[in-house]
PDB file of C-alpha atoms and ligand atoms in Angstrom:
ATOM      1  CA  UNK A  59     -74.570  69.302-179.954  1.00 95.00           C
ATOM      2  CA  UNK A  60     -74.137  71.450-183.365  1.00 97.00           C
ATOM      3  CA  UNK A  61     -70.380  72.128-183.761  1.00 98.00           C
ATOM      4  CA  UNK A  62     -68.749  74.602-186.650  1.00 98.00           C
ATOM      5  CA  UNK A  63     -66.291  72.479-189.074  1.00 97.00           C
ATOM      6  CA  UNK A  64     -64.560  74.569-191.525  1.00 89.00           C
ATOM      7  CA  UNK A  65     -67.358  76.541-192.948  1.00 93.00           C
ATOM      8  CA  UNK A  66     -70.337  75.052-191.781  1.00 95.00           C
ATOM      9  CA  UNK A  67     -72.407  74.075-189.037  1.00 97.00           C
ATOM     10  CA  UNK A  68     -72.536  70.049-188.521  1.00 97.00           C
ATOM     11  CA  UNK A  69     -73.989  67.598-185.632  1.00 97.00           C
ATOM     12  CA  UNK A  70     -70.521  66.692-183.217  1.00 96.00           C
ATOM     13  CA  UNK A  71     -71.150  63.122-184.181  1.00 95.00           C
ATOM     14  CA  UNK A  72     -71.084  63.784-187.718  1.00 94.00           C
ATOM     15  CA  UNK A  73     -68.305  66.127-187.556  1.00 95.00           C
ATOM     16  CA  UNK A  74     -64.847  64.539-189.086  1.00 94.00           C
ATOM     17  CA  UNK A  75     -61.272  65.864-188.885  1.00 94.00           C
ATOM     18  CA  UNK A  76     -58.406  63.826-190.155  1.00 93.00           C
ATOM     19  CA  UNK A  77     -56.337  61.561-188.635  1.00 93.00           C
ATOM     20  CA  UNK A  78     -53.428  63.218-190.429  1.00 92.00           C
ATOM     21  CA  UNK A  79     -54.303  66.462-189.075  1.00 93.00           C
ATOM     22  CA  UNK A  80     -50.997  68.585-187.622  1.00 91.00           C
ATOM     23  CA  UNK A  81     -52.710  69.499-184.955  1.00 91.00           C
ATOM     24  CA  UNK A  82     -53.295  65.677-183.740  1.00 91.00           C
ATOM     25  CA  UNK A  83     -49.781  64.736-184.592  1.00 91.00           C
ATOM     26  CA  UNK A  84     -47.677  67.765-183.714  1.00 90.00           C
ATOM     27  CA  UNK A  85     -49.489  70.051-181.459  1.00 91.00           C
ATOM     28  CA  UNK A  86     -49.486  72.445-184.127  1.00 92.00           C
ATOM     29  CA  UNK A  87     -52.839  74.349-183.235  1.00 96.00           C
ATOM     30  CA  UNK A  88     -53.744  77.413-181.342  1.00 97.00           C
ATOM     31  CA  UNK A  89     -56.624  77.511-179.131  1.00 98.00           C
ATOM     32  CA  UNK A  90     -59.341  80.229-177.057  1.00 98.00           C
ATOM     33  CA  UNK A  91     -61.508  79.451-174.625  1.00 98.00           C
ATOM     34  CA  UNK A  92     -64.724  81.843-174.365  1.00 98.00           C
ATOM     35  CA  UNK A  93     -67.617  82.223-171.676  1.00 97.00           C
ATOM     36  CA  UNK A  94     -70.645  82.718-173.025  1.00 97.00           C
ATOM     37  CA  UNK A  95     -73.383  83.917-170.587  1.00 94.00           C
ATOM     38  CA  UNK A  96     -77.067  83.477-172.032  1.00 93.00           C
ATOM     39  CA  UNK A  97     -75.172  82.997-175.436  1.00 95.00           C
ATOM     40  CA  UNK A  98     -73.706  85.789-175.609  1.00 96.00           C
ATOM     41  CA  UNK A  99     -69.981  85.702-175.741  1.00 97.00           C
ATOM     42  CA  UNK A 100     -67.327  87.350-173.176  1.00 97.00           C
ATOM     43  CA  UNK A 101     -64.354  89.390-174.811  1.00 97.00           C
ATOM     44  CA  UNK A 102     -64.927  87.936-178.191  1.00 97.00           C
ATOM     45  CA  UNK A 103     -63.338  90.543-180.195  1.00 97.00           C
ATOM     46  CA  UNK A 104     -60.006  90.033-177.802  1.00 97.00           C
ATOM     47  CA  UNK A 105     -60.286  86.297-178.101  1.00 98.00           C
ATOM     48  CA  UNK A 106     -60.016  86.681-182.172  1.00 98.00           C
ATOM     49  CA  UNK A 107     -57.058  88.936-181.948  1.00 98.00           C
ATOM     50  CA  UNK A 108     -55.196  87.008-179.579  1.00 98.00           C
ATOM     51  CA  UNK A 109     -55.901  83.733-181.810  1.00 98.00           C
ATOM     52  CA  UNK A 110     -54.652  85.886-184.523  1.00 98.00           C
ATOM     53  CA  UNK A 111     -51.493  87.142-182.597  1.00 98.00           C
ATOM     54  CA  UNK A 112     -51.202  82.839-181.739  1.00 98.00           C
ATOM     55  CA  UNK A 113     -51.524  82.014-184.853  1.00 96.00           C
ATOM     56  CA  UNK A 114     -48.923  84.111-186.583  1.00 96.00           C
ATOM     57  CA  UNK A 115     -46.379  82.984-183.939  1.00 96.00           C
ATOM     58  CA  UNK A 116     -46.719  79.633-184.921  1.00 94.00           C
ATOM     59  CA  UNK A 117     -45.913  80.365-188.052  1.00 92.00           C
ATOM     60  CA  UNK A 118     -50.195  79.078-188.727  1.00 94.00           C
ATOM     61  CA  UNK A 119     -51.952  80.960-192.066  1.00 93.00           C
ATOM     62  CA  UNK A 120     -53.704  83.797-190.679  1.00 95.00           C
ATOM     63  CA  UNK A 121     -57.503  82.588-189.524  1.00 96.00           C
ATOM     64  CA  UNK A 122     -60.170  84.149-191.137  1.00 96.00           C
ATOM     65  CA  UNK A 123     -61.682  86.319-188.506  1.00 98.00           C
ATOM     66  CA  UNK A 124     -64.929  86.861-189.910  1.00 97.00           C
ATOM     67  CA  UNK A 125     -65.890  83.227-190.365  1.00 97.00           C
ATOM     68  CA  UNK A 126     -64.430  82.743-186.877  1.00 98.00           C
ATOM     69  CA  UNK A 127     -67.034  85.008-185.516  1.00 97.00           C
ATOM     70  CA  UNK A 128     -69.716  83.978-187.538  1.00 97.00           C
ATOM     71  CA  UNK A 129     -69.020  80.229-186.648  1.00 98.00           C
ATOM     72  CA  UNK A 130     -69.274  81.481-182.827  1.00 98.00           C
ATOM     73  CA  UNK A 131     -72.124  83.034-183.145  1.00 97.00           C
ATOM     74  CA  UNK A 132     -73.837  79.714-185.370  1.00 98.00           C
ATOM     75  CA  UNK A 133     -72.645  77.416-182.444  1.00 98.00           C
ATOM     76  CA  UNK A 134     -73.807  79.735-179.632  1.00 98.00           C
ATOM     77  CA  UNK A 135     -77.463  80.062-181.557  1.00 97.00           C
ATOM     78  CA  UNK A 136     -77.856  76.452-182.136  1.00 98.00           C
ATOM     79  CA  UNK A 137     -77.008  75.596-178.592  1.00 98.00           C
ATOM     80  CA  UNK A 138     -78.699  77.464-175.897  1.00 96.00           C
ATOM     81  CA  UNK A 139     -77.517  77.154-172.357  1.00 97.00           C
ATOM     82  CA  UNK A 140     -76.801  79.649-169.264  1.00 96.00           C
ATOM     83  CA  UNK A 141     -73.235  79.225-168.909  1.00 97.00           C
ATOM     84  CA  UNK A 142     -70.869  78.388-171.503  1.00 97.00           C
ATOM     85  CA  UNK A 143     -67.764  77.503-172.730  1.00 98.00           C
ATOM     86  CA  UNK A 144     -66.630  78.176-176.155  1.00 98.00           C
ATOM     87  CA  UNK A 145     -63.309  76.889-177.742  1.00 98.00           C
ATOM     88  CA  UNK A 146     -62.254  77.533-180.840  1.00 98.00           C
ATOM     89  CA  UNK A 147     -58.889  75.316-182.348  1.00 98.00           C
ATOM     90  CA  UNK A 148     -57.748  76.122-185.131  1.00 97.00           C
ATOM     91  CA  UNK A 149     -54.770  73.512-186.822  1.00 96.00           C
ATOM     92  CA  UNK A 150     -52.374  73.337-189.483  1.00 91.00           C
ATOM     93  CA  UNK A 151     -54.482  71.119-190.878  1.00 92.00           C
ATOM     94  CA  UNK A 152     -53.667  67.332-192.804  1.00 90.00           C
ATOM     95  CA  UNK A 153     -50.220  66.881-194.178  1.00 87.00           C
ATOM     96  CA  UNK A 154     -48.719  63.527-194.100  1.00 84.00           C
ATOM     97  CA  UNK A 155     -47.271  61.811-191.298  1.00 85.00           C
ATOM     98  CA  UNK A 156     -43.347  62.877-191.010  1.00 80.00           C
ATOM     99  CA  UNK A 157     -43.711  65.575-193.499  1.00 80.00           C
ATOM    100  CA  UNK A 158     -43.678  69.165-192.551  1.00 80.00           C
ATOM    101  CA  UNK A 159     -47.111  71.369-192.773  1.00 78.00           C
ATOM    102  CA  UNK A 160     -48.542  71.183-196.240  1.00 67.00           C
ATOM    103  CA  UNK A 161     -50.083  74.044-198.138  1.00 69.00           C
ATOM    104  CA  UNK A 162     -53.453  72.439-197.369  1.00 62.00           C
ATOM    105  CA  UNK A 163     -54.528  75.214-195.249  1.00 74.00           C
ATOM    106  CA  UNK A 164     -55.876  74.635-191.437  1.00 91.00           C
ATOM    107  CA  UNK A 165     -58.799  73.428-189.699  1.00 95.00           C
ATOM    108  CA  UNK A 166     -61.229  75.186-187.733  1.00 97.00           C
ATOM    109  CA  UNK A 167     -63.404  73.979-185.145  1.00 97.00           C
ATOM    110  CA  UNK A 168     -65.445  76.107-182.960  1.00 98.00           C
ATOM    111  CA  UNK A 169     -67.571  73.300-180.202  1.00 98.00           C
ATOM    112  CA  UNK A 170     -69.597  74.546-177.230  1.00 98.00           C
ATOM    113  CA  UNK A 171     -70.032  73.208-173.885  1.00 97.00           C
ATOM    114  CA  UNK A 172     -72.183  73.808-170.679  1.00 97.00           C
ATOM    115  CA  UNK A 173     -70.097  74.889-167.896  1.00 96.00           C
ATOM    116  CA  UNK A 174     -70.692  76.712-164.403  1.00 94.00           C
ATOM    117  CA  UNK A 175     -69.553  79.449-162.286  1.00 90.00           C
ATOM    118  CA  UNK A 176     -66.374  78.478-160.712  1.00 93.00           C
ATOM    119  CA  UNK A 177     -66.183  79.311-157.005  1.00 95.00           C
ATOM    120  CA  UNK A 178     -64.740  82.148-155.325  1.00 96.00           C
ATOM    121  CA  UNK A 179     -62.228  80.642-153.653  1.00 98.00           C
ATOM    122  CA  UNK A 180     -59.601  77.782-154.219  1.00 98.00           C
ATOM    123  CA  UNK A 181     -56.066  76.241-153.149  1.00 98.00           C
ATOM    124  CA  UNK A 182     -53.507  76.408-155.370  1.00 98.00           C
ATOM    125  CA  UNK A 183     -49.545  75.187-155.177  1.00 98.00           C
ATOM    126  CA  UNK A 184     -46.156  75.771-157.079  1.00 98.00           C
ATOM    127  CA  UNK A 185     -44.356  72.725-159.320  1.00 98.00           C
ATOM    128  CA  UNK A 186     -40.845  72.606-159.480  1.00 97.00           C
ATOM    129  CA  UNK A 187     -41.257  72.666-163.941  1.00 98.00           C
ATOM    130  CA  UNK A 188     -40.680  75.993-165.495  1.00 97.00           C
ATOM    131  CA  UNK A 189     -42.024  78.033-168.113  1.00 97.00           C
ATOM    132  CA  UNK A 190     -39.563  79.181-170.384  1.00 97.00           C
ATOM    133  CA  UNK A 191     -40.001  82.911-171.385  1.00 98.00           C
ATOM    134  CA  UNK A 192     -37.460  83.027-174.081  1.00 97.00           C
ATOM    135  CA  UNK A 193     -38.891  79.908-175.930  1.00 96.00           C
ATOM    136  CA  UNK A 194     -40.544  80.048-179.345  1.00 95.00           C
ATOM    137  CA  UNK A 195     -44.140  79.424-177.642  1.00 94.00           C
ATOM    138  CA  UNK A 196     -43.835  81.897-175.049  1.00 96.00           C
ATOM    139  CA  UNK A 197     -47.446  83.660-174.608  1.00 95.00           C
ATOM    140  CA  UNK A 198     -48.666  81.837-177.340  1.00 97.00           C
ATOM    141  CA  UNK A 199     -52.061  79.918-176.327  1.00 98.00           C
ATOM    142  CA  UNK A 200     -51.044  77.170-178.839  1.00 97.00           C
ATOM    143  CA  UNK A 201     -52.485  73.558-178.003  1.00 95.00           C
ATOM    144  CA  UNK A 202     -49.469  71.966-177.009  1.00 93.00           C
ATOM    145  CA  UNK A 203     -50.648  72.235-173.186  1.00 94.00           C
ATOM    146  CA  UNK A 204     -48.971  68.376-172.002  1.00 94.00           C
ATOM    147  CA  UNK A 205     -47.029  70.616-169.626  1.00 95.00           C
ATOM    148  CA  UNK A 206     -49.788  71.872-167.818  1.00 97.00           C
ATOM    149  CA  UNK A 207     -51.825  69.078-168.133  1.00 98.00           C
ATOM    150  CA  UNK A 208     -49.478  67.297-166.065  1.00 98.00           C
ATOM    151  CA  UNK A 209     -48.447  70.451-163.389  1.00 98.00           C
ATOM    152  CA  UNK A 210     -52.500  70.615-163.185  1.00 98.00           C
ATOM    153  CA  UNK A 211     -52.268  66.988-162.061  1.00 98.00           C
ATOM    154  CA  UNK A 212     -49.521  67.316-159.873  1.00 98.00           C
ATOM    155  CA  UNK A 213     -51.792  70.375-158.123  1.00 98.00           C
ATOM    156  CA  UNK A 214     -54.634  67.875-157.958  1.00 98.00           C
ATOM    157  CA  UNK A 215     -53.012  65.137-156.061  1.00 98.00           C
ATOM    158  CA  UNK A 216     -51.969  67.721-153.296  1.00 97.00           C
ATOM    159  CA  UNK A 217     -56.182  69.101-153.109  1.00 97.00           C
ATOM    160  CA  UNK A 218     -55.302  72.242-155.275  1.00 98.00           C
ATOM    161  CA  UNK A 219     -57.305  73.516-158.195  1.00 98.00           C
ATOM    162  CA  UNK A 220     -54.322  75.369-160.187  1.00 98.00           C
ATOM    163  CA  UNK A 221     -50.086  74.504-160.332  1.00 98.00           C
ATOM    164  CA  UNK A 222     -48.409  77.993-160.582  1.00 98.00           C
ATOM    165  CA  UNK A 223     -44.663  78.239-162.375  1.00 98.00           C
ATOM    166  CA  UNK A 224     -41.689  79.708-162.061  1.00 98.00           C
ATOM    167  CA  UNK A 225     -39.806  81.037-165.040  1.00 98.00           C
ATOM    168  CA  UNK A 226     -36.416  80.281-165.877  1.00 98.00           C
ATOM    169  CA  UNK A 227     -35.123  82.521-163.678  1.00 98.00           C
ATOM    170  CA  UNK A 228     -37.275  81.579-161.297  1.00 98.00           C
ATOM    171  CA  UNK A 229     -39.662  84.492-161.524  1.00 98.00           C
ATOM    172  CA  UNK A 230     -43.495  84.188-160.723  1.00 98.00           C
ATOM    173  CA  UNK A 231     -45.266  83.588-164.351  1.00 98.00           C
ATOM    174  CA  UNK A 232     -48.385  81.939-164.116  1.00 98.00           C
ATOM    175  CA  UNK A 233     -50.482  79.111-163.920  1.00 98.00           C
ATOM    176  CA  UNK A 234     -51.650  75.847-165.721  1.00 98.00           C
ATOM    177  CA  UNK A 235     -54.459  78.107-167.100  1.00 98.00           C
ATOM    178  CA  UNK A 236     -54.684  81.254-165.207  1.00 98.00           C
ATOM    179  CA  UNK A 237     -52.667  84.700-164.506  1.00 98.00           C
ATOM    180  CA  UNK A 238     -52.100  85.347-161.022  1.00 98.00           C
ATOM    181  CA  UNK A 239     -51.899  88.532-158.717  1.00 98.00           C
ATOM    182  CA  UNK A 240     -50.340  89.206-155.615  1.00 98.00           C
ATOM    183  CA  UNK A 241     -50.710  91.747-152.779  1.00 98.00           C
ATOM    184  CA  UNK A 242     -47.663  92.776-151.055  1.00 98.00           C
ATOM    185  CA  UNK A 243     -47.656  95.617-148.533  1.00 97.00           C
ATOM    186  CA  UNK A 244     -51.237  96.631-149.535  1.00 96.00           C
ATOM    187  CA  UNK A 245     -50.365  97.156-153.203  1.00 97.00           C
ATOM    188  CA  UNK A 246     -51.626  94.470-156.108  1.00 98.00           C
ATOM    189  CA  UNK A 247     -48.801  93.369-158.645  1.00 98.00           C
ATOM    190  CA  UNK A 248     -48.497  90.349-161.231  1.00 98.00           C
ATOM    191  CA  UNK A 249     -45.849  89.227-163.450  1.00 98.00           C
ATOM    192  CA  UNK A 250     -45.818  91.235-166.714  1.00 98.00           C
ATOM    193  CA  UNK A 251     -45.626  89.548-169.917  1.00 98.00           C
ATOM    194  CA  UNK A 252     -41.870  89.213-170.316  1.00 98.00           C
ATOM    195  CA  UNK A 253     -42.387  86.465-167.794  1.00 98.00           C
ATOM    196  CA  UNK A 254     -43.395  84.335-170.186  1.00 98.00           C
ATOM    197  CA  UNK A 255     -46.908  84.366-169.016  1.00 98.00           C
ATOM    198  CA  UNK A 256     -50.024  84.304-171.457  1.00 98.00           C
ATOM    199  CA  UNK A 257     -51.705  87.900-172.577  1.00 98.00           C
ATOM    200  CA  UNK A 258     -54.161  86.838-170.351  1.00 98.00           C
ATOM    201  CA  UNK A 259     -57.399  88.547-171.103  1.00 98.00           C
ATOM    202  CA  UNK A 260     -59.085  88.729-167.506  1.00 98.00           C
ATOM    203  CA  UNK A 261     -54.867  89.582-166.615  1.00 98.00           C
ATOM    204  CA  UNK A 262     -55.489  92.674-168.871  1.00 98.00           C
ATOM    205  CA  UNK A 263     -59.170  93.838-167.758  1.00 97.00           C
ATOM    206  CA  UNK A 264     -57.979  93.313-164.115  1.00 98.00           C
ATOM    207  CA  UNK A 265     -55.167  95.356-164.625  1.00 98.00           C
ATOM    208  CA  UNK A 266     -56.564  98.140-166.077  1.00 96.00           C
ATOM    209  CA  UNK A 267     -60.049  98.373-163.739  1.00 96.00           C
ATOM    210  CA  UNK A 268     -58.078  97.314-160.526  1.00 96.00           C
ATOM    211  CA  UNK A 269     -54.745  99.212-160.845  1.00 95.00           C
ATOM    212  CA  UNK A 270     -52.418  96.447-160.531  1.00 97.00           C
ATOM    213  CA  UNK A 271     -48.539  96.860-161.281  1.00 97.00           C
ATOM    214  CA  UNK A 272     -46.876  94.695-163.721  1.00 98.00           C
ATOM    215  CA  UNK A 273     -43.857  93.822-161.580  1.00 98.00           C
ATOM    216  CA  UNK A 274     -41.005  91.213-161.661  1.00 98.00           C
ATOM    217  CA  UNK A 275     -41.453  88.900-158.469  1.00 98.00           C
ATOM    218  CA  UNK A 276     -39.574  86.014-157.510  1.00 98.00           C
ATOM    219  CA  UNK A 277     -41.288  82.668-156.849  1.00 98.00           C
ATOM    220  CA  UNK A 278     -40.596  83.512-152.679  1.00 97.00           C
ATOM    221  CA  UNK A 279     -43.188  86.279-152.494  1.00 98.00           C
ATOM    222  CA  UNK A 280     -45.931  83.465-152.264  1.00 98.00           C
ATOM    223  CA  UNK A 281     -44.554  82.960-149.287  1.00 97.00           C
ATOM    224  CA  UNK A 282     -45.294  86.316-147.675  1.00 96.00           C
ATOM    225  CA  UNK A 283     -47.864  87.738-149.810  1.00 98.00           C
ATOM    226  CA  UNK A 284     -51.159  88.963-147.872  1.00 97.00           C
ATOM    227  CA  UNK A 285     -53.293  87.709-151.030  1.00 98.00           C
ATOM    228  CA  UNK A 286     -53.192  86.027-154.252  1.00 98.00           C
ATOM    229  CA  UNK A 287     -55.606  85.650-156.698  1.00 98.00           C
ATOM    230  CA  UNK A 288     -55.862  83.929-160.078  1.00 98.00           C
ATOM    231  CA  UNK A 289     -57.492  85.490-163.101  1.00 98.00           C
ATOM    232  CA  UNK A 290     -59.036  83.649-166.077  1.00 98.00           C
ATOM    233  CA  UNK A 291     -61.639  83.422-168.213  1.00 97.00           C
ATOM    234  CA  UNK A 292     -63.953  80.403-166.608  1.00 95.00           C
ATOM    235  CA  UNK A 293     -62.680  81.597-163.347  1.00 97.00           C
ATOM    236  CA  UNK A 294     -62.801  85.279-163.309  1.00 97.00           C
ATOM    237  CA  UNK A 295     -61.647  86.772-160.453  1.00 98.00           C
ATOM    238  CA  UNK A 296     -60.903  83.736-157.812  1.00 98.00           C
ATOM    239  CA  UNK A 297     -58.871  84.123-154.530  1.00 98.00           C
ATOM    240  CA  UNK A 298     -56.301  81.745-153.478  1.00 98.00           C
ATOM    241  CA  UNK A 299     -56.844  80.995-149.646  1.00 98.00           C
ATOM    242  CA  UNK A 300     -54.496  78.614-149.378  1.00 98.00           C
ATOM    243  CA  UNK A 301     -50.718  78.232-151.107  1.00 98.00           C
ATOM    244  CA  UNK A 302     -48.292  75.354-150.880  1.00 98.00           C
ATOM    245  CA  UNK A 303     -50.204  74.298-147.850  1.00 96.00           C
ATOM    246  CA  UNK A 304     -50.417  77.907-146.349  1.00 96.00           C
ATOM    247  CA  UNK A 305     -53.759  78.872-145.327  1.00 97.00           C
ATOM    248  CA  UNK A 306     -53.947  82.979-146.046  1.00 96.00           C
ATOM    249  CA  UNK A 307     -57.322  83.408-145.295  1.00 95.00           C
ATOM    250  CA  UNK A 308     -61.013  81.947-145.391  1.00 95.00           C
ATOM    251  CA  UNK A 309     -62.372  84.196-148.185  1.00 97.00           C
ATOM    252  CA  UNK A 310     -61.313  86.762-150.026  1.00 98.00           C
ATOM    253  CA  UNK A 311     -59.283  89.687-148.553  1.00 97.00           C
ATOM    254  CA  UNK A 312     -60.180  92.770-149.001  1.00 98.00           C
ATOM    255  CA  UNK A 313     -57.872  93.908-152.238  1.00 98.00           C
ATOM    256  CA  UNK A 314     -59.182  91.212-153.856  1.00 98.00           C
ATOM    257  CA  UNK A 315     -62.904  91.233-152.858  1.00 98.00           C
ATOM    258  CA  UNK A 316     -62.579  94.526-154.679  1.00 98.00           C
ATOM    259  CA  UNK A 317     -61.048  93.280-157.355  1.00 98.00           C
ATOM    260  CA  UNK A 318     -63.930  90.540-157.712  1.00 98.00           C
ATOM    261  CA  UNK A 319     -66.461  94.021-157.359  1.00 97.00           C
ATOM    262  CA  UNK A 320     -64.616  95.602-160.157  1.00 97.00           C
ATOM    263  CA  UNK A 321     -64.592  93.109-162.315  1.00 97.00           C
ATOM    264  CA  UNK A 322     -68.176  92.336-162.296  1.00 95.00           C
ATOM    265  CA  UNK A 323     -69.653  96.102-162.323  1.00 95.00           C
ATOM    266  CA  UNK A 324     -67.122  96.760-165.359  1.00 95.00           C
ATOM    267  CA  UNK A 325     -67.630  93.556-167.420  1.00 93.00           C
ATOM    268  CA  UNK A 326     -71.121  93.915-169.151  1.00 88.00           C
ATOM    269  CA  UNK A 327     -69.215  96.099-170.816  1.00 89.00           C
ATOM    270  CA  UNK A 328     -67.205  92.849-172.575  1.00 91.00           C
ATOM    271  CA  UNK A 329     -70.245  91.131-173.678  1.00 90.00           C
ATOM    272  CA  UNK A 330     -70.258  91.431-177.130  1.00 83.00           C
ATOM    273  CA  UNK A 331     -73.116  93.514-178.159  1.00 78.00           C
ATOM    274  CA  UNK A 332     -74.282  91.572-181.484  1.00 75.00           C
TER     275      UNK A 332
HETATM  276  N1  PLP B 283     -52.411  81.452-168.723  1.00 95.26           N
HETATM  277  C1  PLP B 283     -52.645  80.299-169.383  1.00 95.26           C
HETATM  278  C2  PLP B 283     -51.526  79.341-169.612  1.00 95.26           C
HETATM  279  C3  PLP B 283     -53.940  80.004-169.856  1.00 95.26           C
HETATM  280  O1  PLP B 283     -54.170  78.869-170.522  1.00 95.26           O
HETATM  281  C4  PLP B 283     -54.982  80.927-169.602  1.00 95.26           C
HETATM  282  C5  PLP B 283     -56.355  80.669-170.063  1.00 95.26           C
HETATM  283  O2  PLP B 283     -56.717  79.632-170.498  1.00 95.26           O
HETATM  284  C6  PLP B 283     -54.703  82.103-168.902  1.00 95.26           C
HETATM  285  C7  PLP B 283     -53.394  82.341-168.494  1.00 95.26           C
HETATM  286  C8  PLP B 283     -55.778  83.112-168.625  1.00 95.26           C
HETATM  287  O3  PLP B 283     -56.147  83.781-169.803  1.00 95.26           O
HETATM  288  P1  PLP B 283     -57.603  84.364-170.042  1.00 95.26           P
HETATM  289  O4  PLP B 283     -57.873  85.344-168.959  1.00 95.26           O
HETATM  290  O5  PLP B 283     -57.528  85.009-171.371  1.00 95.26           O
HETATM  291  O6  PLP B 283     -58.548  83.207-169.998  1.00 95.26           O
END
């Protein structure tokens, strides 16, 4: 596997980043995750401005987009595959241990990995642990993901693929690593960003191409919604069949078999075109 390392294409093996790096020993990193079908990448140019937009709210020196790109498109070249997954981190790089970020600048790693079509349908639950949507990492996709980490484990135990949160105010947000949708009365909604939620980018193509309202919802409407579906890159569009135990359906319902249709007539589109 040929990995990008600050600047250059390297073997994995060979590749080296330092024990003393912030990101290690803080969380101090921000983070995308890319598909990449036939190695061509998904939504790339939204996937560098939303590490941008990370970056800056962490306070991170503003990544250099270009290389970022360019050490995509090296990684994606050297490693051929069907279905990918991209992730790029990008750290505050080494300062010493105890001392605040140093001026040494950040590290970039963009690594590739074989992945596969998730399927269409999955069970999913809620955790009692909330997101907080005033916090100073709120829609950030920064690294520090122990939260969800351990909701996602939490969902595992019970047979579920994906933990969905409350807010703070107990407010639908999201999930461990997707957006979520719900149909209520025959009408699609999800949580808008003042949630706390991430910018998803699937969130924002599904809004747009499927008409969904960006609508405050408390955590209850699981309860009675007729469908629910989670959004995300490696997942797409994926219906939720079964909630907290609740069995909604067998496949997808209809508002969201549509949404699944949209999505895939409007999303060659996304591919990016180099
Ligand atoms: N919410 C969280 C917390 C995530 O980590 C992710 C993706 O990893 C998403 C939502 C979905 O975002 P996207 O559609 O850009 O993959």
């Amino acid at each position: 596997m040929r990995i990008w390392l600050d600047g250059s294409l390297r073997n994995a093996e060979d590749a080296r980043v330092s024990v003393f790096d912030h990101g290690l020993t803080v969380g101090d990193g921000v983070f995308e995750t890319v598909k990449a079908d036939h190695g061509r990448a998904f939504a790339l140019t939204r996937h560098l401005e939303r590490l941008a937009t990370s970056a800056r709210g962490l306070g991170l020196p503003a990544p250099d987009l270009d290389e970022v790109r360019r050490g995509c498109e090296a990684v994606l070249d050297a490693n051929p595959m069907p279905l990918g997954r991209l992730r790029i981190t990008y750290t505050g790089g080494e300062s010493p241990l105890g001392s605040d970020r140093g001026d040494a600048g950040a590290t970039l790693v963009v690594a590739l990995s074989a992945t596969t079509r998730r399927p269409d349908t999955t069970a999913a639950v809620t955790v009692p642990w909330t997101r907080n949507e005033r916090g100073a990492l709120a829609g950030l996709k920064t690294t520090s993901y122990g939260e969800n980490v351990v909701a996602l484990a939490r969902a595992r135990e019970q047979g579920a693929t994906e933990a969905l949160f409350a807010n703070t105010v107990g407010a639908l947000c999201e999930g461990t690593g997707s957006n979520v949708f719900v149909v209520l009365d025959g009408e699609l909604h999800t949580p808008p960003l003042a949630s706390g939620c991430l910018a998803g980018i699937t969130r924002a193509l599904t809004v747009s191409w499927a008409g969904a309202k960006e609508t405050d919802l408390p955590l209850d409407v699981l309860e009675r919604a007729e469908e629910i579906f989670l959004t995300s890159t490696l997942r797409d569009v994926q219906a939720v069949t079964r909630i907290d135990g609740r069995q909604l359906s067998d496949g997808p319902g209809p508002v969201t078999a549509a949404a699944m249709r949209i999505f895939d007539e409007q999303s060659a589109a996304e591919i990016d075109p180099r």
